[in-house]
mmCIF file of C-alpha atoms in Angstrom:
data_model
loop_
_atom_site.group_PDB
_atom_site.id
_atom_site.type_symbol
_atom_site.label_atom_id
_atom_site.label_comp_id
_atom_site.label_asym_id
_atom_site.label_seq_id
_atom_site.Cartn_x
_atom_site.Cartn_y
_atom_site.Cartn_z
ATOM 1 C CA UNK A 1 6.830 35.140 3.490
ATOM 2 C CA UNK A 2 7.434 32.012 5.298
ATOM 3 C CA UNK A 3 3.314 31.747 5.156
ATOM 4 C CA UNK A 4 2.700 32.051 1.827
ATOM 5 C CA UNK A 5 5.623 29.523 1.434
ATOM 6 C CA UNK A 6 3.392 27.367 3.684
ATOM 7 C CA UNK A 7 0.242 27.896 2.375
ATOM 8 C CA UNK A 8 1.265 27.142 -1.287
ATOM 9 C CA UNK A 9 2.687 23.987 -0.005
ATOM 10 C CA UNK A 10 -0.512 22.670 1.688
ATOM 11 C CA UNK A 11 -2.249 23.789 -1.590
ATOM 12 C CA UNK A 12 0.409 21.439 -3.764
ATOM 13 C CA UNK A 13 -0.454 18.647 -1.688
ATOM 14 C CA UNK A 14 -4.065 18.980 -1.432
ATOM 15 C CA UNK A 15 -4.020 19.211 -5.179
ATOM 16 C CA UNK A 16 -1.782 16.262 -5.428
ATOM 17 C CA UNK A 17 -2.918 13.918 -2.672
ATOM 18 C CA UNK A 18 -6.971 14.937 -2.628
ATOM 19 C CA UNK A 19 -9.991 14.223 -4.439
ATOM 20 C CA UNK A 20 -8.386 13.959 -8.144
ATOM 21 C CA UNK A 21 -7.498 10.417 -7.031
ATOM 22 C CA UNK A 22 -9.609 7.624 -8.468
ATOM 23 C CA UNK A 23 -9.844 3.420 -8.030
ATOM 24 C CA UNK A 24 -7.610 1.305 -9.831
ATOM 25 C CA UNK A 25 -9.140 -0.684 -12.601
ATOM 26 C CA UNK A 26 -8.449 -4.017 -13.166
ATOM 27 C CA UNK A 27 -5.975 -3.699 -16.276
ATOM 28 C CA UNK A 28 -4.273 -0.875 -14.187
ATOM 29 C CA UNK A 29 -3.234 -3.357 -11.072
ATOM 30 C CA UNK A 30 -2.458 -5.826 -13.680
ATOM 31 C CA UNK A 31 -0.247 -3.538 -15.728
ATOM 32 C CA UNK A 32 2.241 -2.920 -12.775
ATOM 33 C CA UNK A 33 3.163 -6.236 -12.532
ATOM 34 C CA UNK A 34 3.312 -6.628 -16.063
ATOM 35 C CA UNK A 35 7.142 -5.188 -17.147
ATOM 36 C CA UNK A 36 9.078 -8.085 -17.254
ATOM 37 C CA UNK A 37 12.298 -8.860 -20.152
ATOM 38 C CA UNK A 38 10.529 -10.089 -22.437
ATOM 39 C CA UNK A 39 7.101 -8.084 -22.377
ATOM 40 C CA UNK A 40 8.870 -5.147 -21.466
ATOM 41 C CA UNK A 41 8.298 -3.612 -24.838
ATOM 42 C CA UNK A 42 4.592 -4.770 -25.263
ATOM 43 C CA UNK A 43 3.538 -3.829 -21.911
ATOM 44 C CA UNK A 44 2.238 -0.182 -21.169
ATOM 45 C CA UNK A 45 5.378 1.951 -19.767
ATOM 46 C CA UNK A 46 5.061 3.467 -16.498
ATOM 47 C CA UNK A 47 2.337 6.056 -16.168
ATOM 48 C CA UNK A 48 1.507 5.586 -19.668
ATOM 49 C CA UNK A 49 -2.016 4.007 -20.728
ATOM 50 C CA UNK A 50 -2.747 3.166 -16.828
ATOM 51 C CA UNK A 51 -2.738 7.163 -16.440
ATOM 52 C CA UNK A 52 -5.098 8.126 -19.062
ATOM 53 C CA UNK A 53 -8.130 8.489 -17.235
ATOM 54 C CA UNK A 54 -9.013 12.488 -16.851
ATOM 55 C CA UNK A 55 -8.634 13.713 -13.071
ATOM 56 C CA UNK A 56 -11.122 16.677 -12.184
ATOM 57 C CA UNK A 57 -9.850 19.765 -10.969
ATOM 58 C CA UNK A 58 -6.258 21.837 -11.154
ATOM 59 C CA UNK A 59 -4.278 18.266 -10.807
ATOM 60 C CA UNK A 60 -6.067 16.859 -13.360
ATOM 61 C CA UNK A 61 -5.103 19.595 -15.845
ATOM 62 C CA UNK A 62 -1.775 19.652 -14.685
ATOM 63 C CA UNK A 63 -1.459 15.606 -15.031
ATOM 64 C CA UNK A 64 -2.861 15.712 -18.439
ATOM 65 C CA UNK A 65 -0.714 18.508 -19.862
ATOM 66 C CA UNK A 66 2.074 16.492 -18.638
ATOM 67 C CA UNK A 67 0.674 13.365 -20.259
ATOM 68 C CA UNK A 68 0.397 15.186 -23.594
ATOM 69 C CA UNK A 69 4.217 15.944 -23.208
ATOM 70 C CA UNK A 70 5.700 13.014 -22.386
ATOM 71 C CA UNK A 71 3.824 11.051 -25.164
ATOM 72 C CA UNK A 72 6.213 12.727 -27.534
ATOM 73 C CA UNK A 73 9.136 11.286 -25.506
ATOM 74 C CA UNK A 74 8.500 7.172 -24.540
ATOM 75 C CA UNK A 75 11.980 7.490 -23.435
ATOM 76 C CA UNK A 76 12.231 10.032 -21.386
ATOM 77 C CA UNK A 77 9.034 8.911 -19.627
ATOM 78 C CA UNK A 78 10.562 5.053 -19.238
ATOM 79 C CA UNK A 79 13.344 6.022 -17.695
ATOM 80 C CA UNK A 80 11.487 8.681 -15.290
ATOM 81 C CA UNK A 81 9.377 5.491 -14.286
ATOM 82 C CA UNK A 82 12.143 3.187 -13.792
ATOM 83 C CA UNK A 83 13.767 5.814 -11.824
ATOM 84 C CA UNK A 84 10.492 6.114 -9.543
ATOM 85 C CA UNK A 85 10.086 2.613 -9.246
ATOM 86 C CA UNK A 86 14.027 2.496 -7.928
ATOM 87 C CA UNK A 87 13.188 5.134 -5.366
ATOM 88 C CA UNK A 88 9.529 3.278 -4.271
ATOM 89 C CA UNK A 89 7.800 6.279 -5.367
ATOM 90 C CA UNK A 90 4.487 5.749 -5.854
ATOM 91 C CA UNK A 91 3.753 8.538 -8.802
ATOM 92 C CA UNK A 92 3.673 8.325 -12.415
ATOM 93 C CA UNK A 93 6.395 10.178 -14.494
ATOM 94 C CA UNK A 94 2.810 12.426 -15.576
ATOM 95 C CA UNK A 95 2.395 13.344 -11.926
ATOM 96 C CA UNK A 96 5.838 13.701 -10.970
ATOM 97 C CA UNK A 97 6.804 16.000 -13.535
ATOM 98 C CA UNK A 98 3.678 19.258 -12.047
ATOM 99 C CA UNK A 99 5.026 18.510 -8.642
ATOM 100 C CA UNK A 100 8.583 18.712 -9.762
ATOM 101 C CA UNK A 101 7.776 21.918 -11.961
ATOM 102 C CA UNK A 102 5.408 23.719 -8.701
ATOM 103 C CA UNK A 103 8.266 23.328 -6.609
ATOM 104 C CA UNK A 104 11.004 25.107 -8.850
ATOM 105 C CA UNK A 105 8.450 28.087 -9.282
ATOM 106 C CA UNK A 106 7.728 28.459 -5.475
ATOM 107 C CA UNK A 107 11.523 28.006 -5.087
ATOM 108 C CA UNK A 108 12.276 30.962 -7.732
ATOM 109 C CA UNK A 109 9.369 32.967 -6.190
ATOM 110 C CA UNK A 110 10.818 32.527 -2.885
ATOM 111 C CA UNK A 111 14.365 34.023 -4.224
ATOM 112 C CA UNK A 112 12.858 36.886 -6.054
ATOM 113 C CA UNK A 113 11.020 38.051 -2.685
ATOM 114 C CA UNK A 114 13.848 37.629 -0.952
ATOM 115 C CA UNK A 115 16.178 39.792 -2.948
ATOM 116 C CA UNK A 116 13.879 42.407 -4.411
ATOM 117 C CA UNK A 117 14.044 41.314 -7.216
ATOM 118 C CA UNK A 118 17.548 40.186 -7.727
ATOM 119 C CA UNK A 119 18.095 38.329 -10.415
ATOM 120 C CA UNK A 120 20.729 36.348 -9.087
ATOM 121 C CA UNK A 121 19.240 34.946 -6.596
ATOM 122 C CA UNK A 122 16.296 34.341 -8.210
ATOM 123 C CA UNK A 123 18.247 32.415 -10.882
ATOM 124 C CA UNK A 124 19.986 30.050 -7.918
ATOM 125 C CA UNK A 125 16.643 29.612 -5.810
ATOM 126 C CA UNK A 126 15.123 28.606 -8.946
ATOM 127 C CA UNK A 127 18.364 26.394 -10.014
ATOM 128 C CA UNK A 128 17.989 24.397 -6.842
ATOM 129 C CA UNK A 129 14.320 24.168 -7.029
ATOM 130 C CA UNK A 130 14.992 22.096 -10.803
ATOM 131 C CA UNK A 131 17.862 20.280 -8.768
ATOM 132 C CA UNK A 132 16.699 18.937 -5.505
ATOM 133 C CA UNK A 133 13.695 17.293 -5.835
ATOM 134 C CA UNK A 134 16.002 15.471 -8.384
ATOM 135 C CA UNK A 135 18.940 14.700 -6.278
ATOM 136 C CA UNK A 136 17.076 13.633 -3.436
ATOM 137 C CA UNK A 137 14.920 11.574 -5.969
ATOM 138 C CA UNK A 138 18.165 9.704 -6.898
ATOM 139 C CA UNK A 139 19.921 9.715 -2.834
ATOM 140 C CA UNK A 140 16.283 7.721 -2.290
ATOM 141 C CA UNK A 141 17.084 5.794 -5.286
ATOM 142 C CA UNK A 142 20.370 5.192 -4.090
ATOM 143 C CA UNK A 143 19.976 4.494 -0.753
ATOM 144 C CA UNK A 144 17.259 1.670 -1.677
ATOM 145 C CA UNK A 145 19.690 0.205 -4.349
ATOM 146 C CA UNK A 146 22.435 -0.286 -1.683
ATOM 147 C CA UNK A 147 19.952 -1.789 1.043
ATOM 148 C CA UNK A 148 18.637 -4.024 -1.684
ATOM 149 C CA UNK A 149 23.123 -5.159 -2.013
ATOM 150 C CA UNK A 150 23.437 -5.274 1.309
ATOM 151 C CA UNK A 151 20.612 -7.944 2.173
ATOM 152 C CA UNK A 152 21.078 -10.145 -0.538
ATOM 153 C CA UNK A 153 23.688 -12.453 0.936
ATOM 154 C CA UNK A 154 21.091 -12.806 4.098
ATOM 155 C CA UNK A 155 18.436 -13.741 1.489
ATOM 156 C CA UNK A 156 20.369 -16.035 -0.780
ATOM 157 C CA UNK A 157 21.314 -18.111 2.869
ATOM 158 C CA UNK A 158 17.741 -17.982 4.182
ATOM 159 C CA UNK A 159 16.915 -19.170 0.883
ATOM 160 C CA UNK A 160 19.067 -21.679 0.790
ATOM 161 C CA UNK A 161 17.756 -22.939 4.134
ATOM 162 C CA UNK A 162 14.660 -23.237 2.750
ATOM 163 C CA UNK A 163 15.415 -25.257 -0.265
ATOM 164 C CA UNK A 164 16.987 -27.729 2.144
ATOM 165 C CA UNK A 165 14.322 -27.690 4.402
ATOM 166 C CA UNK A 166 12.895 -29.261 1.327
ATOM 167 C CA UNK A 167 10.787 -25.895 0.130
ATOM 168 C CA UNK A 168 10.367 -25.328 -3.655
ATOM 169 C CA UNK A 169 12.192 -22.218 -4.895
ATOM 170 C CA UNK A 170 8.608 -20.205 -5.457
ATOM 171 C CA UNK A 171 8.169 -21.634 -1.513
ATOM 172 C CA UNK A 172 11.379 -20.309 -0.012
ATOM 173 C CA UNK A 173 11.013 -16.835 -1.960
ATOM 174 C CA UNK A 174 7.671 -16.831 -0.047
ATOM 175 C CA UNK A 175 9.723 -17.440 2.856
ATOM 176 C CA UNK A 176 11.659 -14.067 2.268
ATOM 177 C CA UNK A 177 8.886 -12.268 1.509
ATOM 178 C CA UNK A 178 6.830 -13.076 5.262
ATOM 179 C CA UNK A 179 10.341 -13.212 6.815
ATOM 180 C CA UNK A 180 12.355 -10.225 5.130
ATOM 181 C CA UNK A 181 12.383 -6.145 5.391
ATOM 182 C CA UNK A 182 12.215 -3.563 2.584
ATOM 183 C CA UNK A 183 13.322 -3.279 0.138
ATOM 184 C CA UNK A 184 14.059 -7.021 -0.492
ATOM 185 C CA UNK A 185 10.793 -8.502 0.544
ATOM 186 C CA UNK A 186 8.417 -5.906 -1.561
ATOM 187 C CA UNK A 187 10.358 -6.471 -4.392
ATOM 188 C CA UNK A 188 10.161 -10.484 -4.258
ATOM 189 C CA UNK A 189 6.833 -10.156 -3.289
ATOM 190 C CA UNK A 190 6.317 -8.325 -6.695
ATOM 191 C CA UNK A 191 8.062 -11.203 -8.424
ATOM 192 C CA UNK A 192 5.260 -13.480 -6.595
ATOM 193 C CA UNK A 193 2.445 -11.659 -8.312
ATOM 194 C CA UNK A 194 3.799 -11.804 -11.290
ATOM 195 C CA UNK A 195 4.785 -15.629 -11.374
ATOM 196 C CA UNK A 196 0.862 -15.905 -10.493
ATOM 197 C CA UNK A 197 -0.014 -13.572 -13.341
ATOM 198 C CA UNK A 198 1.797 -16.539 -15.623
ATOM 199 C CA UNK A 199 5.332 -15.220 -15.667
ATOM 200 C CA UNK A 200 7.781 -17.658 -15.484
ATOM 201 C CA UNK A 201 9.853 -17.253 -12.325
ATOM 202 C CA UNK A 202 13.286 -17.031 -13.372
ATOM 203 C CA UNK A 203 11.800 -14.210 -15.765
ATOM 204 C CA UNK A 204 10.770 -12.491 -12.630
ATOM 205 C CA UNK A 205 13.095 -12.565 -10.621
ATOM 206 C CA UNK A 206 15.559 -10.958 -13.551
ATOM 207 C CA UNK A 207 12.764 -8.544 -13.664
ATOM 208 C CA UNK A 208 13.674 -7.546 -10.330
ATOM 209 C CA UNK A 209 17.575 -7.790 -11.128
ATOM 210 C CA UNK A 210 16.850 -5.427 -13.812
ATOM 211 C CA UNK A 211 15.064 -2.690 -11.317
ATOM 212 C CA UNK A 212 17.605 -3.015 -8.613
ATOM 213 C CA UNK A 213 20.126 -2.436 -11.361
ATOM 214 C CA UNK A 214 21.642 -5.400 -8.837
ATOM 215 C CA UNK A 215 24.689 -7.442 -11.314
ATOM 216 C CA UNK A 216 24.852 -9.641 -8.486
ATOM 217 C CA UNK A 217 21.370 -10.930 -8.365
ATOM 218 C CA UNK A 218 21.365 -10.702 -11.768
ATOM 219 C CA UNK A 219 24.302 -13.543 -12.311
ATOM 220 C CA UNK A 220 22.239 -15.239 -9.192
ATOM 221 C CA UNK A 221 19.227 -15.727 -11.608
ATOM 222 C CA UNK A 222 21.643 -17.102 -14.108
ATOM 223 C CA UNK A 223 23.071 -19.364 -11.773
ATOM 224 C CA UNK A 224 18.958 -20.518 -11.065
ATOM 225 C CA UNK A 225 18.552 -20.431 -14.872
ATOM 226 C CA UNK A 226 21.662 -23.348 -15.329
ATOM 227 C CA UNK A 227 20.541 -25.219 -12.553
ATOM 228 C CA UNK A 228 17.347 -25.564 -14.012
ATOM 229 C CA UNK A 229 19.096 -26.807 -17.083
ATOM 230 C CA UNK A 230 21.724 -28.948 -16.461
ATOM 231 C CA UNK A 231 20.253 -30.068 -12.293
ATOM 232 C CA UNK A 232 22.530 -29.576 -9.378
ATOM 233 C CA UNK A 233 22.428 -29.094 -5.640
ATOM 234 C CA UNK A 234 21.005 -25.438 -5.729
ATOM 235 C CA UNK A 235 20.715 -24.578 -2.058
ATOM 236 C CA UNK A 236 24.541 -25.261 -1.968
ATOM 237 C CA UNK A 237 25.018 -23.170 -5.174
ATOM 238 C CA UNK A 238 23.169 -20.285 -3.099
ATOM 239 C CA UNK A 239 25.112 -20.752 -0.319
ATOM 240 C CA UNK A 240 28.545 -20.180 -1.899
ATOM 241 C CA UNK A 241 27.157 -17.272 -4.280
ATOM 242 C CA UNK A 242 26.209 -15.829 -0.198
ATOM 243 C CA UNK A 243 29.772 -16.281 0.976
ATOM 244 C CA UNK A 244 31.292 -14.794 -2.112
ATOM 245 C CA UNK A 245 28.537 -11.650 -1.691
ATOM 246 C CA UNK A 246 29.801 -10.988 1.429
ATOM 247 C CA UNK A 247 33.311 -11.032 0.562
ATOM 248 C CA UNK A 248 32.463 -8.508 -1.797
ATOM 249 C CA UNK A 249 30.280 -6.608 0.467
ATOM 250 C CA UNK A 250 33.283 -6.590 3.167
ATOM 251 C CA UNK A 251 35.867 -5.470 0.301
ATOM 252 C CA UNK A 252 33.397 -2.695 -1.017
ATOM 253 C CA UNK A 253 32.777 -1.260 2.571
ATOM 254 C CA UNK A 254 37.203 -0.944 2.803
ATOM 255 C CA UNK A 255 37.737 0.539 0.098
ATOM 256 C CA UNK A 256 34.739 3.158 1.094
ATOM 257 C CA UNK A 257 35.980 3.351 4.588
ATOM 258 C CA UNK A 258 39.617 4.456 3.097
ATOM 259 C CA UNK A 259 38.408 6.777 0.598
ATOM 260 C CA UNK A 260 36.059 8.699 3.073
ATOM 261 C CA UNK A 261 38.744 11.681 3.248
ATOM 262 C CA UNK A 262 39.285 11.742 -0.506
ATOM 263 C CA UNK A 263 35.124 12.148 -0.986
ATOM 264 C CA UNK A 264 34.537 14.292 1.388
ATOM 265 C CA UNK A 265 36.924 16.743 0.298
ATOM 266 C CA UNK A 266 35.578 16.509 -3.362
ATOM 267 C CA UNK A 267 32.006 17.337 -1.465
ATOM 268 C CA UNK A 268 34.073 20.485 0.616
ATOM 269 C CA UNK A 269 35.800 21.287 -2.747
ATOM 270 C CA UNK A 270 32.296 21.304 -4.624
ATOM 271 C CA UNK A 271 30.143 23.364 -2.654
ATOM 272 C CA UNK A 272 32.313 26.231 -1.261
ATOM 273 C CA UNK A 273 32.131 28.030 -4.265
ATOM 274 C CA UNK A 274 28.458 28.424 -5.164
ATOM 275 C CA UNK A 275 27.370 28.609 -0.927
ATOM 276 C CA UNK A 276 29.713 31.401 -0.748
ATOM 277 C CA UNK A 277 28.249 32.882 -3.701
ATOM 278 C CA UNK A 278 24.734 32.162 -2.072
ATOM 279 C CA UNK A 279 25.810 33.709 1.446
ATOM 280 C CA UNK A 280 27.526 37.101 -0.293
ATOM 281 C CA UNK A 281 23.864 37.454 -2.500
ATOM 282 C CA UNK A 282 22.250 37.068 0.461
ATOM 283 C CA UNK A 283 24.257 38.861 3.117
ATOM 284 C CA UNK A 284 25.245 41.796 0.706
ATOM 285 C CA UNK A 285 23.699 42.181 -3.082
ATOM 286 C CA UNK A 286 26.193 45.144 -3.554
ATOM 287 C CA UNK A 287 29.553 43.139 -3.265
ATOM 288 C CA UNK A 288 27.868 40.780 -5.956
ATOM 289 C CA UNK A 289 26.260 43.850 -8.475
ATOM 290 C CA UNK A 290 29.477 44.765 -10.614
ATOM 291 C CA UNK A 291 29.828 41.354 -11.677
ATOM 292 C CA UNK A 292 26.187 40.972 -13.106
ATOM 293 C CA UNK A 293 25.795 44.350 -14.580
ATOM 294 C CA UNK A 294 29.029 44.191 -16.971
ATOM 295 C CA UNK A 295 29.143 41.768 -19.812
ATOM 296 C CA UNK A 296 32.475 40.375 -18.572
ATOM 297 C CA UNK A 297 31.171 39.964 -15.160
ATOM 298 C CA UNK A 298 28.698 37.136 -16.807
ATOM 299 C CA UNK A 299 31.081 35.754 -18.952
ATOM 300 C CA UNK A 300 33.042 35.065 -15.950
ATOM 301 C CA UNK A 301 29.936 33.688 -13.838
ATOM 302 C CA UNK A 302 29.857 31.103 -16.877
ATOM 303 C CA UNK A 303 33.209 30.525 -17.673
ATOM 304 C CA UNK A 304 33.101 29.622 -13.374
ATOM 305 C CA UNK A 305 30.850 27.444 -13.819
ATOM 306 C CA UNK A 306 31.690 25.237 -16.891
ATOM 307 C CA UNK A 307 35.031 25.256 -14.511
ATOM 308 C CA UNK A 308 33.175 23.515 -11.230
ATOM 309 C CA UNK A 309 31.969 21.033 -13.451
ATOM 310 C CA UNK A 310 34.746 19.795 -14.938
ATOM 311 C CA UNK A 311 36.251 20.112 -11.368
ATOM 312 C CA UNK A 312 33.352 18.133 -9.902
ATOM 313 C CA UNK A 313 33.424 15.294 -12.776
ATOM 314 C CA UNK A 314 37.246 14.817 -12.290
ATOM 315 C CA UNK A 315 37.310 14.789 -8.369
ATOM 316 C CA UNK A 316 34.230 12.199 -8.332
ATOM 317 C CA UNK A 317 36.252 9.820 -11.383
ATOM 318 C CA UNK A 318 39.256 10.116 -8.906
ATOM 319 C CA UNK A 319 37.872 9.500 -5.341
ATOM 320 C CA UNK A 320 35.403 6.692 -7.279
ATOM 321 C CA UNK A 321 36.495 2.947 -6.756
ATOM 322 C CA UNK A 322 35.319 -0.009 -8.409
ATOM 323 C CA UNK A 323 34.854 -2.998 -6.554
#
């Protein structure tokens, strides 16, 4: 079992990752630098027009059936690109979506072999095949979002440095692109090209605010925006927005330190129920059987479950703190 598990995984990847790849045209490399506000609507969405070349072979297919069914939904597939670009994962929503889909059917094949054809089983193994490739597409999401927070006030002071060093502000955002670390420099360096592709900085650098889904460098580009306006001293005015961002920063990190028993209780609370459920299908099928051969026993599987959710919304509203 654990080699066919193997085997169809080095045959997703071969078929994902091999020969169906293809050069970049010119429009393509242009086109990723291209969503910015204000051509956000005129400019192609992510793996739309840039994917419509034909692949050969099984990922081809697969890519283009995926193509065809996302052009029915432009907003489904923006926000699936959005979300990828969050997460730095280089695949379009149209070759996302066959990887996503191979690895809930190998997950529900997995569960049916391993029960005999249990149904139960089979239904969880193919529940957390739809589940985890999303969840850890949004912890990697996540976890880029809060490094992104968590440099800023570093890069607004080195920034600030370099505007009184007597840099321009395209200059000392060069300066934290060769002297910064991911995520912070790649995305700034992405602002870069863009500015050289004719966009007008401040335009680009809310571009980024908007993909870090960062408020704070978003009312930083406002504060650049004013100070174009109306003048000013703006290496001070990045300066104190750096001291007030780590403020912030050091309140945020409190409150989480002193609401670490509340979360991970709501995380305990969470899971016992369905890995218990997992470990008695598992371990033994029969304890489990009356419940999913009886009408009732499935109305009380669902009414269960409808219950952990609500459970799980209202313990993550009450352990959650705004800062």
């Amino acid at each position: 079992l654990v080699a066919v598990g193997l085997g169809v995984l080095v045959l997703l990847g071969a078929a994902f990752t091999g020969g169906g790849t293809r050069p970049l045209t010119l429009e393509e490399r242009i086109a990723a630098y291209s969503r910015t506000k204000d051509a956000r609507m005129a400019a192609p969405s992510p793996g739309g027009p840039r994917a419509t070349a034909p692949q050969p072979g099984v990922a081809g297919q697969a890519v283009g059936m995926a193509q065809k069914a996302l052009a029915s939904n432009r907003g489904f597939e923006s926000a699936l690109g959005a979300r990828l670009d969050a997460a730095a994962v280089h695949l379009k929503p149209a070759e996302w979506l066959p990887i996503h889909a191979g690895i809930a059917i190998l997950a529900g094949v997995l569960g049916l072999l391993l029960s005999s054809g249990g149904l139960l089983l089979t239904i969880l193994f193919l529940a957390l095949g739809i589940v985890v490739p999303w969840l850890w597409l949004g912890i990697k999401r996540s976890r880029r979002l809060k490094a992104f927070e968590g440099q800023l006030a570093d890069v607004l002071q080195l920034m600030s440095g370099s505007l009184s060093a007597g840099l321009s502000l395209a200059q000392s955002v060069d300066t934290v692109v060769r002297e910064g670390t991911q995520p912070v420099s790649g995305e700034l360096k992405r602002a870069l090209t863009e500015t050289r592709l004719g966009v007008n900085i401040e335009d680009a650098l809310d571009s980024v605010a908007q993909r870090m889904e960062s408020s704070d460098f978003h009312w930083v580009v406002m504060a650049i925006r004013i100070q174009r306006e109306v003048g000013g001293n703006l290496a001070e005015l990045l300066l104190n927005v750096a001291a007030t961002l780590r403020e912030r920063e050091y309140l945020r990190r409190q409150v989480k330190a002193l609401s670490a028993e509340g979360r991970l209780s709501a995380w305990i609370l969470g899971a016992l129920p369905p890995g218990f459920v997992a470990y008695l299908a598992i371990a033994n099928p029969s304890y489990l059987q009356p419940m999913l051969d009886s009408m009732l026993g499935w109305i009380m599987i669902g009414f269960a479950a409808v219950m952990m959710v609500v459970g799980a919304f209202w313990l993550s509203k009450m352990v959650k703190v705004e800062v």
